[in-house]
XYZ file of N, CA and C in Angstrom:
246
model
N -68.756 106.976 -80.982
C -69.623 107.664 -81.938
C -71.002 107.796 -81.310
N -71.565 108.960 -81.398
C -72.907 109.155 -80.868
C -73.849 109.577 -81.984
N -75.101 109.288 -81.783
C -76.105 109.675 -82.764
C -76.147 108.733 -83.947
N -77.019 109.050 -84.847
C -77.220 108.252 -86.045
C -76.887 109.111 -87.246
N -76.119 108.550 -88.175
C -75.819 109.256 -89.417
C -76.459 108.500 -90.571
N -77.062 109.237 -91.456
C -77.742 108.649 -92.609
C -77.239 109.350 -93.862
N -76.941 108.570 -94.883
C -76.564 109.124 -96.175
C -77.576 108.701 -97.213
N -77.628 109.453 -98.297
C -78.544 109.106 -99.378
C -77.883 109.383 -100.720
N -78.115 108.493 -101.665
C -77.595 108.717 -103.004
C -78.451 109.714 -103.785
N -79.543 110.172 -103.183
C -80.329 111.241 -103.812
C -79.510 112.535 -103.838
N -78.588 112.667 -102.859
C -77.686 113.819 -102.790
C -76.280 113.305 -102.471
N -75.583 112.701 -103.451
C -74.261 112.143 -103.181
C -73.256 113.246 -102.832
N -72.265 112.867 -102.027
C -71.189 113.791 -101.684
C -70.249 114.022 -102.859
N -70.165 113.033 -103.735
C -69.268 113.130 -104.889
C -69.840 112.315 -106.038
N -69.710 112.848 -107.238
C -70.071 112.127 -108.453
C -68.865 112.182 -109.381
N -68.440 111.020 -109.856
C -67.270 110.957 -110.737
C -67.742 110.576 -112.139
N -67.389 111.382 -113.140
C -67.749 111.013 -114.511
C -66.902 109.829 -114.991
N -67.564 108.768 -115.379
C -66.911 107.566 -115.877
C -67.616 107.174 -117.164
N -66.844 106.897 -118.208
C -67.449 106.486 -119.475
C -68.239 105.197 -119.296
N -69.460 105.177 -119.785
C -70.361 104.022 -119.748
C -70.731 103.583 -118.330
N -70.667 104.521 -117.352
C -71.007 104.177 -115.972
C -71.355 105.441 -115.196
N -71.975 105.250 -114.053
C -72.232 106.322 -113.094
C -71.557 105.915 -111.796
N -70.783 106.812 -111.194
C -70.097 106.535 -109.928
C -70.437 107.651 -108.943
N -71.063 107.269 -107.826
C -71.460 108.235 -106.806
C -70.978 107.750 -105.442
N -70.588 108.715 -104.585
C -70.091 108.377 -103.255
C -70.837 109.175 -102.196
N -71.175 108.480 -101.103
C -71.668 109.162 -99.911
C -70.743 108.777 -98.760
N -70.637 109.656 -97.781
C -69.806 109.425 -96.609
C -70.729 109.254 -95.413
N -70.667 108.101 -94.754
C -71.514 107.817 -93.600
C -70.606 107.386 -92.448
N -70.594 108.154 -91.399
C -69.781 107.853 -90.212
C -68.316 107.610 -90.571
N -67.791 108.398 -91.495
C -66.388 108.283 -91.879
C -66.076 107.165 -92.852
N -67.100 106.489 -93.355
C -66.911 105.394 -94.308
C -67.464 105.819 -95.662
N -66.671 105.636 -96.702
C -67.136 105.934 -98.056
C -67.941 104.759 -98.588
N -69.134 105.036 -99.078
C -69.995 104.031 -99.696
C -70.225 104.487 -101.134
N -69.937 103.605 -102.066
C -70.052 103.941 -103.485
C -71.228 103.211 -104.121
N -71.843 103.887 -105.094
C -72.846 103.237 -105.945
C -72.361 103.388 -107.384
N -72.240 102.254 -108.054
C -71.855 102.243 -109.461
C -72.993 101.655 -110.273
N -73.281 102.266 -111.401
C -74.230 101.728 -112.371
C -73.454 101.602 -113.676
N -73.261 100.363 -114.129
C -72.476 100.094 -115.326
C -73.385 99.795 -116.507
N -73.038 100.348 -117.655
C -73.729 100.009 -118.889
C -73.165 98.688 -119.406
N -73.965 97.935 -120.177
C -73.448 96.687 -120.749
C -72.158 96.946 -121.534
N -71.185 96.080 -121.345
C -69.915 96.216 -122.053
C -68.869 97.032 -121.325
N -69.200 97.589 -120.152
C -68.234 98.392 -119.400
C -67.065 97.511 -118.987
N -65.846 98.046 -119.131
C -64.624 97.352 -118.726
C -63.773 98.306 -117.912
N -63.294 97.837 -116.763
C -62.461 98.675 -115.889
C -61.258 99.228 -116.648
N -60.501 98.339 -117.316
C -59.274 98.764 -117.991
C -59.527 99.592 -119.241
N -60.706 99.498 -119.806
C -61.017 100.236 -121.032
C -61.709 101.565 -120.744
N -62.583 101.606 -119.741
C -63.400 102.791 -119.522
C -63.070 103.574 -118.261
N -62.167 103.054 -117.423
C -61.884 103.762 -116.180
C -60.393 103.951 -115.947
N -59.669 102.879 -115.742
C -58.260 102.970 -115.361
C -57.483 101.838 -116.031
N -56.371 102.152 -116.700
C -55.616 101.085 -117.368
C -54.854 100.183 -116.403
N -54.532 100.669 -115.194
C -53.767 99.887 -114.230
C -54.694 99.130 -113.291
N -54.274 97.972 -112.802
C -55.120 97.220 -111.878
C -55.294 97.951 -110.548
N -56.428 97.759 -109.930
C -56.720 98.336 -108.617
C -56.375 97.291 -107.564
N -55.596 97.676 -106.556
C -55.169 96.729 -105.533
C -55.921 96.916 -104.216
N -56.871 97.832 -104.165
C -57.633 98.074 -102.938
C -58.641 96.955 -102.701
N -58.928 96.640 -101.440
C -59.965 95.643 -101.162
C -61.352 96.183 -101.516
N -62.231 95.304 -101.962
C -63.572 95.697 -102.371
C -64.610 94.738 -101.793
N -65.785 95.254 -101.579
C -66.961 94.447 -101.260
C -68.083 94.986 -102.135
N -68.935 94.115 -102.629
C -69.984 94.558 -103.538
C -71.316 93.933 -103.175
N -72.365 94.679 -103.419
C -73.732 94.192 -103.306
C -74.378 94.481 -104.656
N -74.736 93.462 -105.390
C -75.267 93.619 -106.739
C -76.782 93.557 -106.680
N -77.429 94.620 -107.150
C -78.885 94.731 -107.080
C -79.540 94.083 -108.294
N -78.955 94.293 -109.473
C -79.518 93.697 -110.681
C -78.412 93.473 -111.697
N -78.677 92.607 -112.644
C -77.691 92.319 -113.677
C -76.648 91.334 -113.189
N -75.586 91.227 -113.953
C -74.500 90.308 -113.654
C -73.185 91.060 -113.752
N -72.287 90.806 -112.817
C -70.954 91.411 -112.841
C -69.926 90.293 -112.899
N -69.114 90.311 -113.939
C -68.035 89.337 -114.095
C -66.733 90.029 -113.720
N -65.946 89.396 -112.846
C -64.689 89.963 -112.383
C -63.560 89.023 -112.778
N -62.504 89.573 -113.380
C -61.311 88.800 -113.740
C -60.104 89.483 -113.115
N -59.374 88.744 -112.295
C -58.222 89.289 -111.583
C -56.932 89.026 -112.353
N -55.877 89.770 -112.024
C -54.583 89.599 -112.683
C -53.993 88.209 -112.479
N -54.333 87.546 -111.379
C -53.794 86.209 -111.115
C -54.536 85.117 -111.878
N -55.527 85.501 -112.696
C -56.281 84.540 -113.498
C -57.573 84.070 -112.859
N -57.792 84.389 -111.596
C -59.049 83.988 -110.949
C -60.196 84.840 -111.463
N -61.384 84.244 -111.486
C -62.573 84.946 -111.953
C -63.738 84.670 -111.008
N -64.719 85.531 -111.066
C -65.952 85.339 -110.294
C -67.067 86.039 -111.037
N -68.266 85.576 -110.819
C -69.435 86.218 -111.410
C -70.491 86.341 -110.328
N -71.061 87.530 -110.226
C -72.069 87.752 -109.196
C -73.314 88.382 -109.772
N -74.369 88.291 -109.009
C -75.645 88.876 -109.364
C -76.510 88.904 -108.124
N -77.723 89.360 -108.231
C -78.608 89.422 -107.071
C -78.774 88.051 -106.405
N -78.604 88.010 -105.115
C -78.793 86.783 -104.373
C -77.657 85.779 -104.453
N -76.549 86.138 -105.080
C -75.404 85.206 -105.125
C -74.096 85.939 -105.017
């Protein structure tokens, strides 16, 4: 790969309408980077998709708290700096 590629959420490549959330995607060097903004009370199974998502995820939380509950019963909670 040569050169530098820069993406910005000021002009996302894709915006997906999601109830009680904003979902935007930019493509940088062939990698999709997503930004989600969730309203309080947002639930994946209620507001986005009824089936579980099996794709791997990584998250960086800027503000607020995100609670995650997996089908196997494991849970995690994240926020800025943790």
